[in-house]
Short mmCIF file of C-alpha atoms and ligand atoms in Angstrom, two decimals:
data_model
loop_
_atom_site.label_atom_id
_atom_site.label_comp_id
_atom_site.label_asym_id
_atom_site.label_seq_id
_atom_site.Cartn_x
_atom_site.Cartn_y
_atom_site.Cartn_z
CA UNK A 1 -30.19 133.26 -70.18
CA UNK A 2 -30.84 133.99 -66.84
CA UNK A 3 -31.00 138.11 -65.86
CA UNK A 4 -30.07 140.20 -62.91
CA UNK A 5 -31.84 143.71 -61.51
CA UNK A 6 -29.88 146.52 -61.52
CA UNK A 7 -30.54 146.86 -57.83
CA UNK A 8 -29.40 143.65 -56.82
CA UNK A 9 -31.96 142.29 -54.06
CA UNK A 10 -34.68 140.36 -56.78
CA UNK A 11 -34.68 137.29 -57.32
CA UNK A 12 -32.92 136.40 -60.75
CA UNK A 13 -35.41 135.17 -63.54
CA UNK A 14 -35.39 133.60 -67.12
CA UNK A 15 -36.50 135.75 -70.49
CA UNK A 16 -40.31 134.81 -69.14
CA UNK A 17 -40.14 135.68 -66.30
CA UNK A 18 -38.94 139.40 -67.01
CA UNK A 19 -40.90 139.74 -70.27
CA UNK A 20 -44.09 139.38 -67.79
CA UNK A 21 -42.62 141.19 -64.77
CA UNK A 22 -41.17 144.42 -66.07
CA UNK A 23 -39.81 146.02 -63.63
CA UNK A 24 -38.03 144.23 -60.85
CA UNK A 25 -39.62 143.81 -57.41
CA UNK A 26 -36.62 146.11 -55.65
CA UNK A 27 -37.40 148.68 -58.39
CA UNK A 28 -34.36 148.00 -60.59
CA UNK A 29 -34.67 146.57 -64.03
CA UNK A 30 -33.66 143.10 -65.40
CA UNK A 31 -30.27 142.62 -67.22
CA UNK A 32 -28.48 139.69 -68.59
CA UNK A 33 -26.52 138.05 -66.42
CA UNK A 34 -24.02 137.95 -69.65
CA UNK A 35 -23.76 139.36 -72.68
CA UNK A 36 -23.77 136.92 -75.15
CA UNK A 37 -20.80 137.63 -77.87
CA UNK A 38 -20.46 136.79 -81.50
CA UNK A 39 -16.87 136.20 -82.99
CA UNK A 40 -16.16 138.08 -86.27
CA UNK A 41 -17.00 134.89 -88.22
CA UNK A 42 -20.24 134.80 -86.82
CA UNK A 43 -21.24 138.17 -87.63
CA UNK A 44 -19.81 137.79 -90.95
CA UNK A 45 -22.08 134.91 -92.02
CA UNK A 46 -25.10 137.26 -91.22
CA UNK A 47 -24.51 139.65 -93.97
CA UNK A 48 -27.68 138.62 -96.46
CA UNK A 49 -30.13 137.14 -94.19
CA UNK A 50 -33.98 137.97 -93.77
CA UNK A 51 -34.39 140.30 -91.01
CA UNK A 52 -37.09 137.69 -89.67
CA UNK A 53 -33.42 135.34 -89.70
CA UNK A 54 -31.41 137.87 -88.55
CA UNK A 55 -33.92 138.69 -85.62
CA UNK A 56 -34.05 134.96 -84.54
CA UNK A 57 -29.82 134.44 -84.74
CA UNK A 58 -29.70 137.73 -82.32
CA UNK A 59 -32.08 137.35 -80.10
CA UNK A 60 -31.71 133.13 -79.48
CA UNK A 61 -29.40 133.70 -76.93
CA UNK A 62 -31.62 135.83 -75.24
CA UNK A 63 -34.56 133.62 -74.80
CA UNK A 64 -33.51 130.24 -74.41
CA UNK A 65 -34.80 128.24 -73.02
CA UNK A 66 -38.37 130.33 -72.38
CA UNK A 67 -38.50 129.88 -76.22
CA UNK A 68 -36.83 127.39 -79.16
CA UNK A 69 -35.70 128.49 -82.06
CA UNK A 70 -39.05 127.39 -83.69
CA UNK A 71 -40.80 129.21 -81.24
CA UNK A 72 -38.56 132.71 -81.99
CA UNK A 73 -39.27 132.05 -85.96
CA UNK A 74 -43.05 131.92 -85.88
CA UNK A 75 -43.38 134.74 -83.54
CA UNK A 76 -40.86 137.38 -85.28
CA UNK A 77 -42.47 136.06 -89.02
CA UNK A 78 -45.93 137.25 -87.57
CA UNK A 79 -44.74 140.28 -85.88
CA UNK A 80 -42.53 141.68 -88.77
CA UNK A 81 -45.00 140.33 -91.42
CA UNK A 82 -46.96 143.58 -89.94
CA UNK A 83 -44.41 145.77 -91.64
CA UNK A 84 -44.87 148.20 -94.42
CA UNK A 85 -41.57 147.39 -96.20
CA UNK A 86 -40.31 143.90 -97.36
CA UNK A 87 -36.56 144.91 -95.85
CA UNK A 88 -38.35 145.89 -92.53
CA UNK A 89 -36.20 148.34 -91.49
CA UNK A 90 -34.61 149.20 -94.75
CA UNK A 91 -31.71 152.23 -95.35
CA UNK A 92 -31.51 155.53 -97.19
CA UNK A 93 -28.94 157.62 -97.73
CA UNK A 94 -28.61 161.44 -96.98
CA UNK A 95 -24.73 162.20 -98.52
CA UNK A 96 -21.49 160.37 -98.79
CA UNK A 97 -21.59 159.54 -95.54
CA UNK A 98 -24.65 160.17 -93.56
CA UNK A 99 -27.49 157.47 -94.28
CA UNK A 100 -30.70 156.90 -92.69
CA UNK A 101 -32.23 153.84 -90.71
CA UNK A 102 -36.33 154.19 -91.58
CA UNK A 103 -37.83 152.51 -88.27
CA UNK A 104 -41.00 153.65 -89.12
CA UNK A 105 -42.55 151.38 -91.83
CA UNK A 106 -44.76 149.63 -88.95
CA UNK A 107 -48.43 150.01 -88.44
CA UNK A 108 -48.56 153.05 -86.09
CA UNK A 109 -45.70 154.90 -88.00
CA UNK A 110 -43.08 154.91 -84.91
CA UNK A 111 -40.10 153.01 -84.24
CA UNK A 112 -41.99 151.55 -81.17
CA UNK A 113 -43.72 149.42 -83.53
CA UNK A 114 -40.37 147.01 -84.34
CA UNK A 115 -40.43 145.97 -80.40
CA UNK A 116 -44.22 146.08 -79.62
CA UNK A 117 -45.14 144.04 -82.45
CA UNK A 118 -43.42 140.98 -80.85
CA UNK A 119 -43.66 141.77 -77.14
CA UNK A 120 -47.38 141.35 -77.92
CA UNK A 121 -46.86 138.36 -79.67
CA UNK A 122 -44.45 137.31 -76.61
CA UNK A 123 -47.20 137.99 -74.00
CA UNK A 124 -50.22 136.06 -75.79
CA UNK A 125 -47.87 133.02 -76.26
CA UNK A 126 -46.48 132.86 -72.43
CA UNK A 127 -50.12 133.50 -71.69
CA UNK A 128 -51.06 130.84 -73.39
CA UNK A 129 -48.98 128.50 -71.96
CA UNK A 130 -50.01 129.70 -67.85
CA UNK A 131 -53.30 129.75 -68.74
CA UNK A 132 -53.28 132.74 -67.05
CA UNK A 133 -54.24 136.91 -68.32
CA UNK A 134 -52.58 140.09 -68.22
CA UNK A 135 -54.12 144.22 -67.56
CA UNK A 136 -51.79 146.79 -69.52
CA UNK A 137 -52.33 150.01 -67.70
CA UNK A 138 -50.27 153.01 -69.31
CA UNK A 139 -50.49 156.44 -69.96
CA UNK A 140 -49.32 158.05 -73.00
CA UNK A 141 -48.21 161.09 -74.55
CA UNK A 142 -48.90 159.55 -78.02
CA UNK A 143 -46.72 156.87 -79.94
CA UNK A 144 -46.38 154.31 -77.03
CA UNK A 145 -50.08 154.06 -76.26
CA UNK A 146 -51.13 153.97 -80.23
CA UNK A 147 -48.22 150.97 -80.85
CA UNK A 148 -49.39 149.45 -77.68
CA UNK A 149 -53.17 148.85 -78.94
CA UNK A 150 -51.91 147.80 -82.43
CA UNK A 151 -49.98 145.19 -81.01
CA UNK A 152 -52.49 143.65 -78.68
CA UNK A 153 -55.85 144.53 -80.16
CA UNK A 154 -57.75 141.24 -80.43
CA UNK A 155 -55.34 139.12 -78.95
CA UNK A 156 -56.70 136.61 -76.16
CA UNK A 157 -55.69 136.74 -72.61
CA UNK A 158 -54.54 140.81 -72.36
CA UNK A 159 -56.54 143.72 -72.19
CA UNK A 160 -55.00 147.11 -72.32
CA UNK A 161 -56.48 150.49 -70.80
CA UNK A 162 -54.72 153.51 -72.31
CA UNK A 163 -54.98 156.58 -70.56
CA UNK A 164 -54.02 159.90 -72.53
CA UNK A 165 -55.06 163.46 -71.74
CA UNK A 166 -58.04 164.85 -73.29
CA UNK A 167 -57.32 167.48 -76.29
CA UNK A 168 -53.31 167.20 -75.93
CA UNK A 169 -52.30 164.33 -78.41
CA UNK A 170 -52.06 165.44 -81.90
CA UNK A 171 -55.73 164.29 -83.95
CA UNK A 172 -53.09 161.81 -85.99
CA UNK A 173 -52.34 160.15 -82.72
CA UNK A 174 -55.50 160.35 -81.29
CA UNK A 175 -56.91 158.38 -83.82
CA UNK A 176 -54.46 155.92 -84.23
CA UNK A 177 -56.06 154.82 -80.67
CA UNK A 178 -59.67 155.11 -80.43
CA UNK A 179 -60.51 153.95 -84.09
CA UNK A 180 -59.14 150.37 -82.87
CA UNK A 181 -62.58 148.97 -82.16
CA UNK A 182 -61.43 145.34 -80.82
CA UNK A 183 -63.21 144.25 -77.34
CA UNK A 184 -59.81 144.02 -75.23
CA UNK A 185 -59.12 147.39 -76.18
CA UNK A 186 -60.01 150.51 -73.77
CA UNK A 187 -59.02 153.99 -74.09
CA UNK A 188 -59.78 156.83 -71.65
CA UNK A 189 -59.36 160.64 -71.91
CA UNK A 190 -58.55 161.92 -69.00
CA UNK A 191 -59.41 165.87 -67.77
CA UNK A 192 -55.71 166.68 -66.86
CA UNK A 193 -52.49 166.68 -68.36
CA UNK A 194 -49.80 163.75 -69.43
CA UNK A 195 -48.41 163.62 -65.72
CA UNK A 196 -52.17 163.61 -64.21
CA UNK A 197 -52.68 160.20 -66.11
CA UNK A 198 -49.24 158.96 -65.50
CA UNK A 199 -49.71 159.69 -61.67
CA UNK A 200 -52.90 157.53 -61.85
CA UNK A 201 -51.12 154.54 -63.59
CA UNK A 202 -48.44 154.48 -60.87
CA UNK A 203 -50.74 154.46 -57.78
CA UNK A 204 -52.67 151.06 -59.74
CA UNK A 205 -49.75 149.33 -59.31
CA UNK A 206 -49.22 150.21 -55.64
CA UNK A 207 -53.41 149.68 -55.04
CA UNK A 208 -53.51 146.19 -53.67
CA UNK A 209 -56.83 146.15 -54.40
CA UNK A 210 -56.32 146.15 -57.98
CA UNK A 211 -53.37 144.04 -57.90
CA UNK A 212 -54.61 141.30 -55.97
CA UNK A 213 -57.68 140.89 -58.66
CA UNK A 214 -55.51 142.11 -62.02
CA UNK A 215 -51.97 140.64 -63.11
CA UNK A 216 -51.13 144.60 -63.81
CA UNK A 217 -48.47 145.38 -66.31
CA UNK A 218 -46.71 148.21 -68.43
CA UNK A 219 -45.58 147.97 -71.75
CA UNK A 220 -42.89 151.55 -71.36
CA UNK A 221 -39.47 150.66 -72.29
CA UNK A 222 -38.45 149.14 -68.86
CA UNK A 223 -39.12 145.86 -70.22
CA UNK A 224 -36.57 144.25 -71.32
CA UNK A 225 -37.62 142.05 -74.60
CA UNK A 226 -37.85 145.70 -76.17
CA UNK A 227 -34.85 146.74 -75.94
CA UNK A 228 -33.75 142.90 -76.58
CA UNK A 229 -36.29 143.60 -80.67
CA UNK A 230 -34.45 146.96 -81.22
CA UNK A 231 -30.79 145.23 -81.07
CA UNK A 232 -31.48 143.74 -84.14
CA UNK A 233 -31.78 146.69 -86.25
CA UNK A 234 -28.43 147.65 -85.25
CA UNK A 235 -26.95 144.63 -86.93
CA UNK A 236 -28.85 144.79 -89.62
CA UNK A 237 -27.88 148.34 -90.47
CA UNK A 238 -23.81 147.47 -90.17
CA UNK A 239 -23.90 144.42 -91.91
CA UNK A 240 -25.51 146.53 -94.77
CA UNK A 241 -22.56 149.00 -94.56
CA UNK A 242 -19.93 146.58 -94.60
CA UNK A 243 -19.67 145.04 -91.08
CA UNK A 244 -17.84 143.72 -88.96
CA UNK A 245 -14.96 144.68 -91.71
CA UNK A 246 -15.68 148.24 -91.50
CA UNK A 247 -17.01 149.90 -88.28
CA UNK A 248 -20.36 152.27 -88.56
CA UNK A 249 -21.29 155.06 -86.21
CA UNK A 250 -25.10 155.39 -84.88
CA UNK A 251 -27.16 158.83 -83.96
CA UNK A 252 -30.05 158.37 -82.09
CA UNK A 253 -32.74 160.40 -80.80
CA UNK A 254 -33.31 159.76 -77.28
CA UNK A 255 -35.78 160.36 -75.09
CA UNK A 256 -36.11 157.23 -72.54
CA UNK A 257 -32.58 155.99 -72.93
CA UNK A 258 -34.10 152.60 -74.59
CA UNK A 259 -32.93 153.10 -78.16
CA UNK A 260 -29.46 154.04 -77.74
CA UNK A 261 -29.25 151.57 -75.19
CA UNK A 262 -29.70 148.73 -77.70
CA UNK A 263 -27.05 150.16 -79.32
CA UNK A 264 -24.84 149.35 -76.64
CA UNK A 265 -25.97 145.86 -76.24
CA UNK A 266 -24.71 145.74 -79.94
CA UNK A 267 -21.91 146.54 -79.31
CA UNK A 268 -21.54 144.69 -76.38
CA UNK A 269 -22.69 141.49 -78.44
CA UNK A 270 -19.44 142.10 -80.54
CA UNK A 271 -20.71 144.49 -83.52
CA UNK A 272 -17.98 146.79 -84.48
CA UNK A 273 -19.16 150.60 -83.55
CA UNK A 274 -17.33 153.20 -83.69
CA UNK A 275 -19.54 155.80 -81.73
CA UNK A 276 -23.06 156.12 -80.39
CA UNK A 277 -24.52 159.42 -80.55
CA UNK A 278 -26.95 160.47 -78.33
CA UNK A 279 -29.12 162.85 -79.45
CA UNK A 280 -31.07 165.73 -77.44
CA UNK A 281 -33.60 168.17 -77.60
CA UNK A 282 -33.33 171.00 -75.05
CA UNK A 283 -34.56 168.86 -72.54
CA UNK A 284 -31.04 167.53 -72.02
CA UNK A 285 -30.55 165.75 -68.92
CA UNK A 286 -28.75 163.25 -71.00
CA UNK A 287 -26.41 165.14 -72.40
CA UNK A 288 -25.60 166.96 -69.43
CA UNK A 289 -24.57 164.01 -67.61
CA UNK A 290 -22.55 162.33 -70.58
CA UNK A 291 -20.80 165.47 -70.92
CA UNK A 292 -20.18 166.43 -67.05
CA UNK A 293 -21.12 163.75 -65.33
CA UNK A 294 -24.49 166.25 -63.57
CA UNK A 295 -27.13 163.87 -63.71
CA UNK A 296 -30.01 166.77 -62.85
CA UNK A 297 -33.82 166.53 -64.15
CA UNK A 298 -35.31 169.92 -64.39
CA UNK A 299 -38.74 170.78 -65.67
CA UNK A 300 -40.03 169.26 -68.88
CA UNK A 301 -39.81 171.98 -71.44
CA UNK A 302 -41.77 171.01 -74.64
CA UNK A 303 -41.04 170.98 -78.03
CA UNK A 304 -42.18 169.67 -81.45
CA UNK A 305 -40.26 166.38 -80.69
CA UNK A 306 -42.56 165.17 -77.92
CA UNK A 307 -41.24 161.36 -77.60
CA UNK A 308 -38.29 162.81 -76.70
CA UNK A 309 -39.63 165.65 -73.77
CA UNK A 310 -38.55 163.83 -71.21
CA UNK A 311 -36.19 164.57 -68.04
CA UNK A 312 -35.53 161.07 -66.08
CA UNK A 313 -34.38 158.52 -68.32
CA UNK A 314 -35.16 155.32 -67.03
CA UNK A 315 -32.93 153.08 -69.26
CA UNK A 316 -30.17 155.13 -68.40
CA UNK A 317 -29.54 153.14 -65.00
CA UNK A 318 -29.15 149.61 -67.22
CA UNK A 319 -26.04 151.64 -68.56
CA UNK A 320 -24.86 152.92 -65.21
CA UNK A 321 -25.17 149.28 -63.55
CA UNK A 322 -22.96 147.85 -66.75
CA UNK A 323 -20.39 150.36 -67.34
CA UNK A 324 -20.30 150.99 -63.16
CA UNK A 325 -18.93 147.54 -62.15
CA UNK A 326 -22.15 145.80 -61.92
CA UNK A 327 -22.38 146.45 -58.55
CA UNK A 328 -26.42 146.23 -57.75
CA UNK A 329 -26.15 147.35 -53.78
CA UNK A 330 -23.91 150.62 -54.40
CA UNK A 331 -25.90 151.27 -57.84
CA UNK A 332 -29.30 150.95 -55.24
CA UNK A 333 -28.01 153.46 -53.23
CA UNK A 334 -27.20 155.97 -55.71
CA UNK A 335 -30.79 155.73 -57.58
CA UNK A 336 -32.24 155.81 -53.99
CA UNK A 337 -30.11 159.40 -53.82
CA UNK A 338 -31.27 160.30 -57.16
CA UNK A 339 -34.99 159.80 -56.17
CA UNK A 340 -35.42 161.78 -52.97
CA UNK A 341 -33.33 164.68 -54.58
CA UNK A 342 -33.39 164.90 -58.32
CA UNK A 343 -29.81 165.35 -59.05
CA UNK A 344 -27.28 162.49 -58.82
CA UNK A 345 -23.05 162.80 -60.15
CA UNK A 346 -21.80 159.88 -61.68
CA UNK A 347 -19.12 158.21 -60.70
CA UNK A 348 -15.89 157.81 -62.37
CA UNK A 349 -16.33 154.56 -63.27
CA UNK A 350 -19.41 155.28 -64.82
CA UNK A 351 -18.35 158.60 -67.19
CA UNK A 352 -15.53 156.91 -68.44
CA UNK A 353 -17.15 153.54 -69.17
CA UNK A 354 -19.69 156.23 -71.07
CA UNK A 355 -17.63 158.03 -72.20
CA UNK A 356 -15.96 155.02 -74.60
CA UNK A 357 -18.57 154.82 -76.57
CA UNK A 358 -21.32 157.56 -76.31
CA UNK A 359 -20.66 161.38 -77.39
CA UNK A 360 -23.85 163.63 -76.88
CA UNK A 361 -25.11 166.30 -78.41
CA UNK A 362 -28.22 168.89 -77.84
CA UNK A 363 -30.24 170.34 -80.39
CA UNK A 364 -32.35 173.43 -79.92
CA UNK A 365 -35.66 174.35 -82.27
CA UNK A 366 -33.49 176.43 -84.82
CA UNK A 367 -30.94 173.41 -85.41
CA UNK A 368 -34.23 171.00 -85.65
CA UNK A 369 -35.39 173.00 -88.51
CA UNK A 370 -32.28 173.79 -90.06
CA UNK A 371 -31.73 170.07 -90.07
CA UNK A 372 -34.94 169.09 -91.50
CA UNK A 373 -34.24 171.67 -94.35
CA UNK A 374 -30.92 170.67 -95.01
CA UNK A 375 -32.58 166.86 -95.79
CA UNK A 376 -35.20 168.42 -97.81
CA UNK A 377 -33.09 170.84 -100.24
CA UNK A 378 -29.90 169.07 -100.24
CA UNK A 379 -30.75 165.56 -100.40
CA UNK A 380 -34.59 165.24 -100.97
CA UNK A 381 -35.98 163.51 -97.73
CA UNK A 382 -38.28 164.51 -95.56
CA UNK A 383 -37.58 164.06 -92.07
CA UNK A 384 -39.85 163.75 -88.59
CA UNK A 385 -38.71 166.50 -85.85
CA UNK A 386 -37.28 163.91 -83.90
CA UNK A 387 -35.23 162.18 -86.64
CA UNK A 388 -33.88 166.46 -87.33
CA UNK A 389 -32.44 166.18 -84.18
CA UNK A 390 -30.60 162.89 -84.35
CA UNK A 391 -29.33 164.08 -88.05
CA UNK A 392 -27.91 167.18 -86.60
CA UNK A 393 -26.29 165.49 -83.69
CA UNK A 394 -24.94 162.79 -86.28
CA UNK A 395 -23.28 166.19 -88.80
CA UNK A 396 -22.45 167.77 -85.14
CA UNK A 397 -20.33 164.87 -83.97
CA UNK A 398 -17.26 165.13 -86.57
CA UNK A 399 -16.73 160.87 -87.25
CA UNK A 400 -13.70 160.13 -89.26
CA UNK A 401 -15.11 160.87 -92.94
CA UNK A 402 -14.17 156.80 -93.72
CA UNK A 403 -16.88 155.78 -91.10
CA UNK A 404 -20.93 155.55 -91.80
CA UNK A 405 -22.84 157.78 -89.96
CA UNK A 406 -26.24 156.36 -89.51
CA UNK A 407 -29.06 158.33 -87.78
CA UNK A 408 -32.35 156.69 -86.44
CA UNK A 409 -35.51 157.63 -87.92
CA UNK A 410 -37.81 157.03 -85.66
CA UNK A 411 -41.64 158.67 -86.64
CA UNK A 412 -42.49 158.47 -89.88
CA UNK A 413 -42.75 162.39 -90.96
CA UNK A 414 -46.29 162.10 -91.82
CA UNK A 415 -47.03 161.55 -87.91
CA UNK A 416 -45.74 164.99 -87.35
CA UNK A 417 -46.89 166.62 -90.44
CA UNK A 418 -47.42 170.20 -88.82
CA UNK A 419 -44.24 170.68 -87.58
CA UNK A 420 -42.82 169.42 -90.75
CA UNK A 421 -44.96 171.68 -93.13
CA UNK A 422 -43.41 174.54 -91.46
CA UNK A 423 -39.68 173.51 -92.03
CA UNK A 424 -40.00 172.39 -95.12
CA UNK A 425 -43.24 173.85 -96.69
CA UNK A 426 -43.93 170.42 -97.80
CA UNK A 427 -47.22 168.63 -95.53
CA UNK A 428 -46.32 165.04 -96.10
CA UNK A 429 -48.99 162.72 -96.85
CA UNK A 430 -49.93 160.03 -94.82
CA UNK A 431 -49.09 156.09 -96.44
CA UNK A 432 -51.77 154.32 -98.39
CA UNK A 433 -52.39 151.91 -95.37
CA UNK A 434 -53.48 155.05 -92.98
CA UNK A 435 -55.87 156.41 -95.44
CA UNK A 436 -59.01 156.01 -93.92
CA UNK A 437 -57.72 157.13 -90.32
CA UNK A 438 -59.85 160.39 -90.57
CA UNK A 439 -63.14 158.43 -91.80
CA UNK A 440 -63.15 155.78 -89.31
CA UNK A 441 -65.44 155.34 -85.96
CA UNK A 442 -63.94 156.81 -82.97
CA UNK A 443 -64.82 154.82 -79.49
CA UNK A 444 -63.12 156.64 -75.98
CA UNK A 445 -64.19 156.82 -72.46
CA UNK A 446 -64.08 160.55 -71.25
CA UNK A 447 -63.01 160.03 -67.35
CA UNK A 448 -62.65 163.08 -65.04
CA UNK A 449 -58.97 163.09 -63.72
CA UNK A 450 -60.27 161.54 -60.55
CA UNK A 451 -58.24 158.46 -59.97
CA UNK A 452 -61.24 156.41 -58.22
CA UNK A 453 -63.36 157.04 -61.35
CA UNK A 454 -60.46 155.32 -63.41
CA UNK A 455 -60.17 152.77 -60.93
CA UNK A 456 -63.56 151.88 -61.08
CA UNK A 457 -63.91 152.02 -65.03
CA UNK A 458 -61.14 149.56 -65.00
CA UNK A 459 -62.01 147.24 -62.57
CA UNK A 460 -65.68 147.06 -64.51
CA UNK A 461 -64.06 145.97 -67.53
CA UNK A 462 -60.81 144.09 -67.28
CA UNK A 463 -60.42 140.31 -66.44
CA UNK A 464 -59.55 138.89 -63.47
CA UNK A 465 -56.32 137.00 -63.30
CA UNK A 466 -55.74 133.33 -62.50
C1 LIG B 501 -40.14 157.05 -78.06
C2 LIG B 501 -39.55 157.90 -79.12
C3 LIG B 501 -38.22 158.38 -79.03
C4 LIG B 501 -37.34 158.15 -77.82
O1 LIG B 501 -36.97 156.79 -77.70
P1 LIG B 501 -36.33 156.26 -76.32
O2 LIG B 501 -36.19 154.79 -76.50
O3 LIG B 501 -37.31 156.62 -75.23
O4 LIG B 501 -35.02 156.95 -76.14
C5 LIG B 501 -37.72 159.10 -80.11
N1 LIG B 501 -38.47 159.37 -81.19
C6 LIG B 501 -39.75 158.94 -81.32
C7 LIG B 501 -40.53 159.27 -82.54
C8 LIG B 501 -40.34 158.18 -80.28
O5 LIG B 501 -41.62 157.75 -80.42
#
């Protein structure tokens, strides 16, 4: 498979090539070329397998030829061996027709676990093979930087330096981090906020001094052999509810436009959905601009759904590119719009190529609760805040009472376990395999948010590249 930028002036590389790169050198980010497309027969024969087997038929056509099929099967039986849950990604069931796709049974208790596992399996094994080494820099709110360390802590050839503001990540997430003692693994506190640390990681990669010593990379959803792990859930949720015979809807709380976006490669790929439902907090760029076509960022307002405060939704442009004509140049000029003033329409092209498969909806804090207690009396599951919003998107969205509704849960509610307590009046416990979290060592830098400070720290202690 060879893949294109969404911007259309970088060069065109193979699944390598873009798992290492990220983003694309013209700023856009790598797509397939083609989507590849299963028949009905092919989907059919599915139904039953492993999800380590069902991961490796999905995603074959993806990596060839950076990978066999050997190759696929050893990585995705290490990475999902990780996994709290023999089924993975297993299914539970709300009512008649709403169920629930647990995405949470990996080691940091987030969805971001099912595509981190193997992209840091993915990195040590290209690595490997260029004899070459790799700097994560990233900046975190929370559940990327904690999934991030998991899956690269002790692994040769990367180091990762996770920046996250000092005294504004829950002690849960905290912890997850800094009591991951491995050598390759550095966290900083910074004195500042979220967008203090985020505005440091973006000028390393401009700061040829660090980028002529470091190969520098980020592990946020622009990458594309993420989005290419979370496909796989989607198929193995249908086939579970009767696929490709009988057509399943999907309600997903989105933050980043990654998640949902799998969705659509899916469906793209030939798996029979009947909707994808893109699901909101208040900070709703999304579902302004899938409604009205307004694509507007505002100020970040936030809310007990964190992952999903967001207001520029970087995925969303892989959508916009696909369902616009696939035209890179006039797709360049309309991000280029978008970045010097905020606020961008869509094009009519793009709604309606939206618009055939993605409904919206936006869910303030009174329908988060109310959804969380609805799970909890009515059907005896406890939910994460994010997951509340997907569910009440998914009830929202009248589907045709014959069709599945399944909504995404993507945080384990244990992760989130204040929040929850005060829906629900029940504090959920954290699993067996996080027990010790509050007993172990802690080991953090404490930077001040001075970006030369960070630069320096970093520079100390990463390794040079080939
Ligand atoms: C990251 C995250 C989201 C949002 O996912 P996107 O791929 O950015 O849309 C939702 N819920 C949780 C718990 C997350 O960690």
């Amino acid at each position: 498979m060879k893949y294109v930028s969404t911007r259309g002036n970088a060069p065109s590389l193979d699944f390598e090539g873009v798992t290492l790169a990220g983003l694309a050198s013209d700023g856009g980010l790598y797509v397939p070329e083609a989507w590849p497309r299963f028949s009905e027969a092919e989907i059919a024969a599915m139904a039953g397998l492993s999800y380590v087997e069902l991961a490796v038929k999905v995603m074959l056509p993806f990596v060839t030829p950076s990978l066999t099929e050997d190759e696929l099967r050893a990585l995705c039986t290490r990475a999902y061996g990780r996994f709290a849950h023999q089924a993975v990604t297993p299914l539970a069931q709300f009512d008649q027709q709403h169920w629930l796709l647990e995405l949470f049974h990996g080691p940091t208790l987030a969805f971001k676990d099912v595509a981190l596992q193997l992209l840091g399996r993915l990195f040590e094994h290209f690595l490997a093979k260029r004899e070459d080494h790799l700097t994560i820099v990233g900046a975190t709110s929370g559940d990327t930087g904690s999934a991030a360390i998991d899956a690269v802590a002790g692994r040769e050839r990367v180091d990762i330096f996770m920046l996250h503001p000092d005294g504004r990540v829950s002690d849960v997430q905290r912890r997850q981090m800094t009591t991951v003692l491995a050598p390759n693994v550095h966290n900083i506190a910074i004195d500042g906020s979220f967008d203090d640390a985020q505005a440091m990681v973006k000028r390393m990669f401009v700061d040829s001094h660090m980028t002529g010593r470091f190969r520098i990379s980020a592990v946020n959803s622009i990458n594309w052999a993420r989005l290419m792990a979370q496909v796989v859930y989607y198929f193995a949720a249908a086939l579970q509810l009767g696929a490709p015979q009988r057509k399943v809807a999907f309600s997903v709380p989105t933050g980043n436009f990654g998640d949902v976006f799998a969705g659509y490669v899916a469906a793209q790929m030939g798996l029979p959905i009947e909707r994808l439902i893109v699901a909101t907090n208040v900070n709703d760029i999304l579902h302004r601009a899938l409604s009205t076509g307004d694509y507007s960022a505002g100020t970040v307002t936030p809310t007990a759904a964190p992952s999903m405060d967001i207001q520029v939704s970087s995925n969303f442009e892989r959508l916009l590119f696909d369902v616009g004509g696939r035209d890179g140049k006039a797709l360049a000029e309309q991000m280029a719009g978008f970045e010097s003033t905020k606020a961008m329409q869509l094009t009519n092209a793009q709604r309606e190529g939206a618009a055939a498969l993605f409904t919206s909806a936006r869910a303030d804090a009174n329908d988060m609760v109310q959804a969380m207690a609805w799970a909890h009396e009515k059907c005896g599951q406890v939910i994460d805040p994010h997951t509340a919003i997907g569910l009440h998107a998914a009830r929202a969205a009248e589907i045709d009472p014959a069709i599945p509704v399944v909504t995404l849960a993507t945080a384990h509610p244990a992760k989130f376990r204040d929040a929850v307590e005060r829906a629900t009046g029940t504090r959920p416990t954290l699993p067996g395999r996080m027990g010790d979290l509050f007993e172990r060592a802690e080991q953090y830098e404490r930077l001040p948010g001075d970006y030369d400070a960070v630069r320096d720290f970093i520079e100390a202690h990463a390794t040079p590249s080939a």
